[in-house]
Amino acid sequence: MKNIENLKLQTHSTIKEALTIIDHGALQIALVVDENDKLLGTITDGDIRRGLLKGLDLNSSVESIVYTTPTIATLSNTKEEILKLALSKKLHQIPIITAEGKVVGLQEIEELIKPKIKTNKVVLMVGGLGTRLRPLTKDVPKPMLQVGNKPILETIVEKFAEYGYVNIVMCVNYKSHVIQDYFGDGTKFGVNIEYILEERRMGTAGALSLLEEKPTEPFFVMNGDLLTNVNFEHLHDYHISNNGVGTMCVREYDFQVPYGVVNINESKILSIVEKPVHKFFVSAGIYMLSPAVLEYIPENEFFDMPTLFETLISKNKNTVSFPLREYWLDIGRIEEYNKANEEYDEVF
């Protein structure tokens, strides 16, 4: 997404200020926001010309020419959804907002069609044993199980490449040769792949201590047994705009207690709630980390990602959550594996 700080106006801004933004910027649009950066509307050259024809002058407020119902997308929209929306309405750019309506960027459609290659690393944790998926994982590691007529890991690689993230590190262990023989150096998949062999299990964060070349810019970490169509570019932008040291994708999870829950104080019954639903946010196994986190990861020790985030929190570092509303499936059991195969064609 494009940075929008120099595109913002407020309703008391003048038409002359709007013209300056539109004429001197390459995006040919101004974004009108309130004091909390909530998007109120947009202004284009056409809006200004129509205002001038109605008798407004350059010192008039933009309030009466703001287009208050622009087409927008949210951080949870995938690349495909944004592109489809833009093409259907013949738009060259779409404002991106948060769930609360705060504008955080402007997506140029040209960039979606021709994604820019990015240098940020993608670290994929693909060394798991897949015990709960036996006997399917007897001869192959879990990320290499076929879903949609291709390995799970291939879909993950393709999705990152779709957004221009082509520098991939795979942390391998169990049946590592199967992965390495299939992907090689990544050339045939349009990416660059390096491998880190975990001699022993290091955990989702501990394996990062084995990186030969330490990242100098924010990097992704993702479990290799997930299927998702999350917009990785939006996750990247969100991490940057929130000044995050560590950003964790989270997923809403709920379960229903199958009984009436009795709330008591000593022996007195205070209330009875019939089959209540409890909701939580759980880690989705996808992260974006800044290089500074590496100093908190011990060398050659088992260290998982929750422990890393707990450490960062204890050090008052800025840890951020990125709620996922896109398709997401953790393939940990036979049931999820079967579900993934049933849904793959529709989703991907």
Coordinates of C-alpha atoms in Angstrom, one line a residue:
M1 CA 0.0 0.0 0.0
K2 CA 1.0 3.6 -0.5
N3 CA 1.8 5.8 2.4
I4 CA -1.1 8.3 2.8
E5 CA 0.2 10.9 5.2
N6 CA 0.6 13.5 2.4
L7 CA -2.8 12.7 1.0
K8 CA -4.9 13.6 4.0
L9 CA -7.2 16.5 4.3
Q10 CA -9.9 17.5 6.8
T11 CA -13.3 19.0 6.0
H12 CA -12.2 22.5 6.8
S13 CA -9.3 22.2 4.3
T14 CA -9.6 24.4 1.2
I15 CA -10.1 23.3 -2.4
K16 CA -6.7 24.9 -3.1
E17 CA -5.1 22.5 -0.6
A18 CA -6.9 19.6 -2.3
L19 CA -5.6 20.6 -5.7
T20 CA -2.0 20.8 -4.4
I21 CA -2.3 17.2 -3.2
I22 CA -3.9 15.9 -6.4
D23 CA -1.6 17.9 -8.8
H24 CA 1.7 17.2 -7.0
G25 CA 1.0 13.5 -6.2
A26 CA 1.1 10.6 -8.5
L27 CA -2.0 9.1 -7.1
Q28 CA -4.5 11.9 -8.1
I29 CA -6.6 11.5 -5.1
A30 CA -7.0 13.2 -1.7
L31 CA -8.4 11.4 1.4
V32 CA -10.6 13.4 3.8
V33 CA -10.4 12.2 7.4
D34 CA -11.5 13.3 10.8
E35 CA -9.3 14.0 13.8
N36 CA -9.0 10.2 14.5
D37 CA -8.0 9.4 10.8
K38 CA -11.4 7.9 10.2
L39 CA -12.1 8.1 6.5
L40 CA -14.9 10.5 5.6
G41 CA -14.5 10.4 1.9
T42 CA -12.3 11.1 -1.1
I43 CA -11.7 14.0 -3.5
T44 CA -10.5 13.7 -7.1
D45 CA -9.9 16.2 -9.9
G46 CA -13.5 15.6 -11.2
D47 CA -15.0 16.4 -7.8
I48 CA -13.1 19.7 -7.7
R49 CA -14.1 20.7 -11.3
R50 CA -17.8 20.0 -10.5
G51 CA -17.5 22.2 -7.4
L52 CA -16.0 25.0 -9.4
L53 CA -18.8 24.8 -11.9
K54 CA -21.2 25.2 -9.0
G55 CA -19.6 28.5 -8.0
L56 CA -17.1 27.5 -5.4
D57 CA -13.6 29.1 -5.5
L58 CA -10.2 27.9 -4.5
N59 CA -10.6 29.2 -0.9
S60 CA -13.9 27.3 -0.4
S61 CA -14.0 24.4 2.1
V62 CA -13.8 21.0 0.6
E63 CA -16.7 19.8 2.7
S64 CA -19.3 20.2 0.0
I65 CA -17.3 18.4 -2.7
V66 CA -16.3 15.3 -0.7
Y67 CA -17.4 12.0 -2.2
T68 CA -18.7 10.4 0.9
T69 CA -19.3 6.8 -0.3
P70 CA -16.0 5.8 -1.9
T71 CA -15.3 2.1 -2.6
I72 CA -13.0 0.9 0.2
A73 CA -11.3 -2.3 1.2
T74 CA -10.2 -3.5 4.7
L75 CA -7.0 -5.0 5.9
S76 CA -8.7 -8.4 5.9
N77 CA -9.4 -8.3 2.2
T78 CA -7.2 -10.5 0.0
K79 CA -5.4 -9.4 -3.0
E80 CA -7.9 -11.2 -5.2
E81 CA -10.9 -9.6 -3.5
I82 CA -9.4 -6.1 -3.9
L83 CA -8.4 -6.6 -7.5
K84 CA -11.9 -8.0 -8.4
L85 CA -13.6 -5.0 -6.6
A86 CA -11.4 -2.5 -8.4
L87 CA -11.8 -4.0 -11.9
S88 CA -15.6 -4.2 -11.5
K89 CA -15.7 -0.5 -10.8
K90 CA -12.8 0.6 -13.1
L91 CA -10.8 2.0 -10.2
H92 CA -7.1 2.7 -10.2
Q93 CA -6.8 2.8 -6.4
I94 CA -8.8 1.9 -3.3
P95 CA -8.4 3.2 0.3
I96 CA -7.6 0.6 2.9
I97 CA -9.2 1.0 6.3
T98 CA -9.2 -0.9 9.6
A99 CA -12.3 -2.5 11.1
E100 CA -12.9 0.8 13.0
G101 CA -12.8 2.8 9.8
K102 CA -9.4 4.3 10.2
V103 CA -7.6 4.8 6.9
V104 CA -4.2 3.2 6.8
G105 CA -3.2 3.1 3.2
L106 CA -4.1 3.4 -0.4
Q107 CA -3.8 0.3 -2.6
E108 CA -2.8 0.9 -6.2
I109 CA -4.3 -1.6 -8.5
E110 CA -1.3 -1.5 -10.8
E111 CA 0.8 -2.9 -8.0
L112 CA -1.6 -5.8 -7.5
I113 CA -1.3 -6.8 -11.1
K114 CA 2.5 -6.6 -11.1
P115 CA 3.6 -7.2 -7.5
K116 CA 6.9 -5.6 -6.6
I117 CA 9.6 -8.1 -5.5
K118 CA 10.4 -7.5 -1.8
T119 CA 13.6 -8.4 0.0
N120 CA 11.9 -9.3 3.4
K121 CA 12.6 -12.9 4.4
V122 CA 10.0 -15.5 4.9
V123 CA 10.9 -18.2 7.5
L124 CA 8.8 -21.4 7.2
M125 CA 8.8 -23.9 10.1
V126 CA 8.4 -27.2 8.3
G127 CA 10.2 -29.7 10.6
G128 CA 7.3 -31.1 12.6
L129 CA 6.7 -34.8 13.0
G130 CA 3.0 -34.7 12.2
T131 CA 2.3 -37.4 14.7
R132 CA -1.5 -36.8 14.8
L133 CA -1.7 -37.3 11.1
R134 CA -0.2 -40.8 11.1
P135 CA -0.2 -42.9 9.0
L136 CA -0.3 -40.2 6.3
T137 CA 3.0 -38.8 7.6
K138 CA 4.8 -42.1 7.9
D139 CA 6.9 -41.4 4.8
V140 CA 6.5 -37.7 4.2
P141 CA 6.6 -34.6 6.5
K142 CA 3.3 -33.0 7.2
P143 CA 3.8 -29.8 5.0
M144 CA 4.3 -32.2 2.0
L145 CA 0.8 -33.8 2.3
Q146 CA -1.2 -33.3 -0.8
V147 CA -4.1 -30.8 -0.6
G148 CA -5.6 -29.7 -3.9
N149 CA -3.2 -31.9 -5.9
K150 CA -0.1 -30.2 -4.5
P151 CA 1.8 -30.2 -1.2
I152 CA 0.5 -27.8 1.5
L153 CA 3.9 -26.2 1.5
E154 CA 3.7 -25.4 -2.2
T155 CA 0.5 -23.4 -1.7
I156 CA 2.2 -21.4 1.1
V157 CA 5.2 -20.7 -1.2
E158 CA 2.9 -19.6 -4.0
K159 CA 0.9 -17.3 -1.8
F160 CA 4.0 -15.5 -0.5
A161 CA 5.4 -15.2 -4.1
E162 CA 2.0 -13.7 -5.2
Y163 CA 2.7 -10.7 -3.0
G164 CA 6.4 -10.4 -4.0
Y165 CA 8.0 -12.2 -1.0
V166 CA 10.4 -14.6 -2.7
N167 CA 13.3 -14.9 -0.2
I168 CA 12.3 -18.1 1.7
V169 CA 14.1 -20.0 4.5
M170 CA 12.8 -23.4 5.4
C171 CA 13.6 -24.8 8.8
V172 CA 13.6 -28.6 8.2
N173 CA 14.0 -31.7 10.4
Y174 CA 11.8 -34.7 9.9
K175 CA 12.1 -36.3 6.4
S176 CA 13.9 -33.1 5.4
H177 CA 15.2 -34.7 2.1
V178 CA 11.6 -35.0 0.8
I179 CA 11.2 -31.2 1.1
Q180 CA 14.6 -30.4 -0.3
D181 CA 14.3 -32.8 -3.2
Y182 CA 10.9 -31.3 -4.2
F183 CA 11.7 -27.6 -3.9
G184 CA 15.4 -27.5 -4.6
D185 CA 16.6 -23.9 -4.7
G186 CA 13.1 -22.6 -5.5
T187 CA 13.9 -21.6 -9.1
K188 CA 11.0 -23.6 -10.6
F189 CA 8.6 -21.9 -8.2
G190 CA 9.9 -18.4 -8.9
V191 CA 11.5 -18.0 -5.4
N192 CA 14.8 -18.3 -3.7
I193 CA 14.9 -21.1 -1.0
E194 CA 17.5 -21.7 1.7
Y195 CA 17.4 -24.5 4.2
I196 CA 18.2 -24.7 7.9
L197 CA 18.5 -28.2 9.3
E198 CA 17.4 -28.5 12.9
E199 CA 19.6 -31.2 14.4
R200 CA 17.2 -31.3 17.3
R201 CA 13.8 -29.7 17.8
M202 CA 14.2 -25.9 18.5
G203 CA 10.7 -24.6 18.7
T204 CA 9.0 -22.0 16.5
A205 CA 11.3 -19.2 17.8
G206 CA 14.4 -21.2 18.7
A207 CA 15.1 -22.1 15.1
L208 CA 15.6 -18.4 14.3
S209 CA 18.9 -18.5 16.3
L210 CA 20.2 -20.8 13.5
L211 CA 19.7 -18.2 10.7
E212 CA 23.1 -17.8 9.1
E213 CA 22.3 -14.3 7.8
K214 CA 20.4 -12.3 10.3
P215 CA 17.5 -10.3 8.8
T216 CA 18.0 -6.5 8.7
E217 CA 14.4 -5.7 8.1
P218 CA 11.0 -7.2 9.3
F219 CA 10.5 -10.8 8.4
F220 CA 7.7 -13.4 8.4
V221 CA 7.6 -16.6 10.4
M222 CA 4.9 -19.1 9.6
N223 CA 4.1 -22.7 10.4
G224 CA 4.3 -24.9 7.4
D225 CA 1.0 -26.8 8.0
L226 CA -1.4 -23.9 7.5
L227 CA -3.6 -23.0 4.6
T228 CA -4.6 -19.3 4.4
N229 CA -5.3 -16.6 1.9
V230 CA -4.3 -13.7 4.2
N231 CA -3.0 -10.7 2.4
F232 CA 0.7 -10.8 3.5
E233 CA 1.4 -7.3 2.2
H234 CA -1.3 -5.9 4.5
L235 CA 0.2 -7.8 7.4
H236 CA 3.6 -6.2 6.5
D237 CA 2.1 -2.7 6.3
Y238 CA 0.2 -3.2 9.5
H239 CA 3.4 -4.2 11.4
I240 CA 5.2 -1.2 10.1
S241 CA 2.4 1.3 10.7
N242 CA 1.9 0.1 14.3
N243 CA 5.7 0.2 15.0
G244 CA 5.5 -3.4 16.1
V245 CA 8.5 -5.3 17.3
G246 CA 6.4 -8.5 17.0
T247 CA 3.1 -8.9 15.3
M248 CA 1.0 -12.0 15.8
C249 CA -1.9 -13.0 13.6
V250 CA -4.7 -14.1 15.8
R251 CA -7.9 -15.9 15.1
E252 CA -11.2 -15.8 17.1
Y253 CA -12.0 -19.1 18.6
D254 CA -15.2 -19.9 20.5
F255 CA -16.7 -22.9 22.3
Q256 CA -20.0 -23.6 23.9
V257 CA -20.3 -25.1 27.4
P258 CA -22.8 -27.9 26.9
Y259 CA -24.4 -27.3 30.4
G260 CA -26.0 -24.6 32.3
V261 CA -23.2 -22.7 34.1
V262 CA -24.0 -21.9 37.7
N263 CA -22.3 -18.8 39.1
I264 CA -22.0 -19.0 42.9
N265 CA -20.5 -17.0 45.8
E266 CA -19.8 -19.4 48.7
S267 CA -23.0 -21.3 48.9
K268 CA -25.3 -18.7 47.3
I269 CA -26.3 -19.1 43.6
L270 CA -26.0 -15.7 41.9
S271 CA -27.1 -16.7 38.4
I272 CA -27.5 -19.5 35.9
V273 CA -26.3 -19.1 32.3
E274 CA -27.6 -21.8 29.9
K275 CA -24.9 -23.2 27.6
P276 CA -22.8 -20.0 27.4
V277 CA -20.4 -19.4 24.5
H278 CA -16.9 -18.3 25.4
K279 CA -14.8 -16.5 22.9
F280 CA -11.0 -16.1 22.8
F281 CA -8.3 -15.0 20.4
V282 CA -5.7 -17.7 19.6
S283 CA -2.4 -17.6 17.8
A284 CA -2.8 -18.4 14.1
G285 CA 0.8 -19.5 13.6
I286 CA 1.8 -16.5 11.4
Y287 CA 4.0 -13.7 12.6
M288 CA 6.0 -10.7 11.5
L289 CA 9.0 -9.8 13.5
S290 CA 11.5 -7.0 13.5
P291 CA 15.2 -7.9 13.7
A292 CA 15.4 -6.6 17.2
V293 CA 13.6 -9.6 18.6
L294 CA 16.5 -11.9 17.7
E295 CA 18.5 -10.7 20.7
Y296 CA 15.9 -12.2 23.0
I297 CA 16.2 -15.7 21.5
P298 CA 18.7 -18.0 23.2
E299 CA 21.3 -19.9 21.2
N300 CA 20.7 -23.6 20.6
E301 CA 17.8 -23.9 23.0
F302 CA 14.2 -24.9 22.5
F303 CA 12.3 -21.7 22.5
D304 CA 8.7 -21.4 21.2
M305 CA 6.9 -18.3 19.8
P306 CA 4.6 -17.8 22.8
T307 CA 7.6 -17.7 25.1
L308 CA 9.2 -15.1 22.8
F309 CA 6.1 -12.9 22.9
E310 CA 5.9 -13.3 26.7
T311 CA 9.6 -12.1 26.9
L312 CA 8.9 -9.1 24.6
I313 CA 5.8 -8.2 26.7
S314 CA 7.9 -8.4 29.9
K315 CA 10.4 -6.0 28.4
N316 CA 7.6 -3.6 27.5
K317 CA 8.3 -4.0 23.8
N318 CA 5.5 -3.2 21.3
T319 CA 3.7 -6.5 20.5
V320 CA 0.7 -6.2 18.2
S321 CA -2.2 -8.5 17.2
F322 CA -3.4 -8.8 13.6
P323 CA -6.9 -10.3 13.6
L324 CA -7.5 -12.8 10.7
R325 CA -10.8 -12.8 9.0
E326 CA -9.6 -14.5 5.9
Y327 CA -9.7 -18.2 5.3
W328 CA -7.4 -20.1 7.7
L329 CA -7.0 -23.7 8.5
D330 CA -4.5 -25.5 10.7
I331 CA -4.1 -29.0 9.3
G332 CA -3.2 -30.9 12.5
R333 CA -5.6 -33.8 12.4
I334 CA -7.2 -36.1 9.9
E335 CA -10.5 -34.1 10.1
E336 CA -8.7 -30.8 9.1
Y337 CA -6.8 -32.6 6.3
N338 CA -10.1 -33.9 4.8
K339 CA -11.7 -30.5 5.2
A340 CA -8.8 -28.8 3.5
N341 CA -9.2 -31.1 0.5
E342 CA -12.9 -30.4 0.3
E343 CA -12.5 -26.6 0.4
Y344 CA -9.3 -26.1 -1.5
D345 CA -10.7 -25.5 -5.0
E346 CA -13.3 -23.1 -3.8
V347 CA -10.9 -21.0 -1.7
F348 CA -7.7 -21.1 -3.8

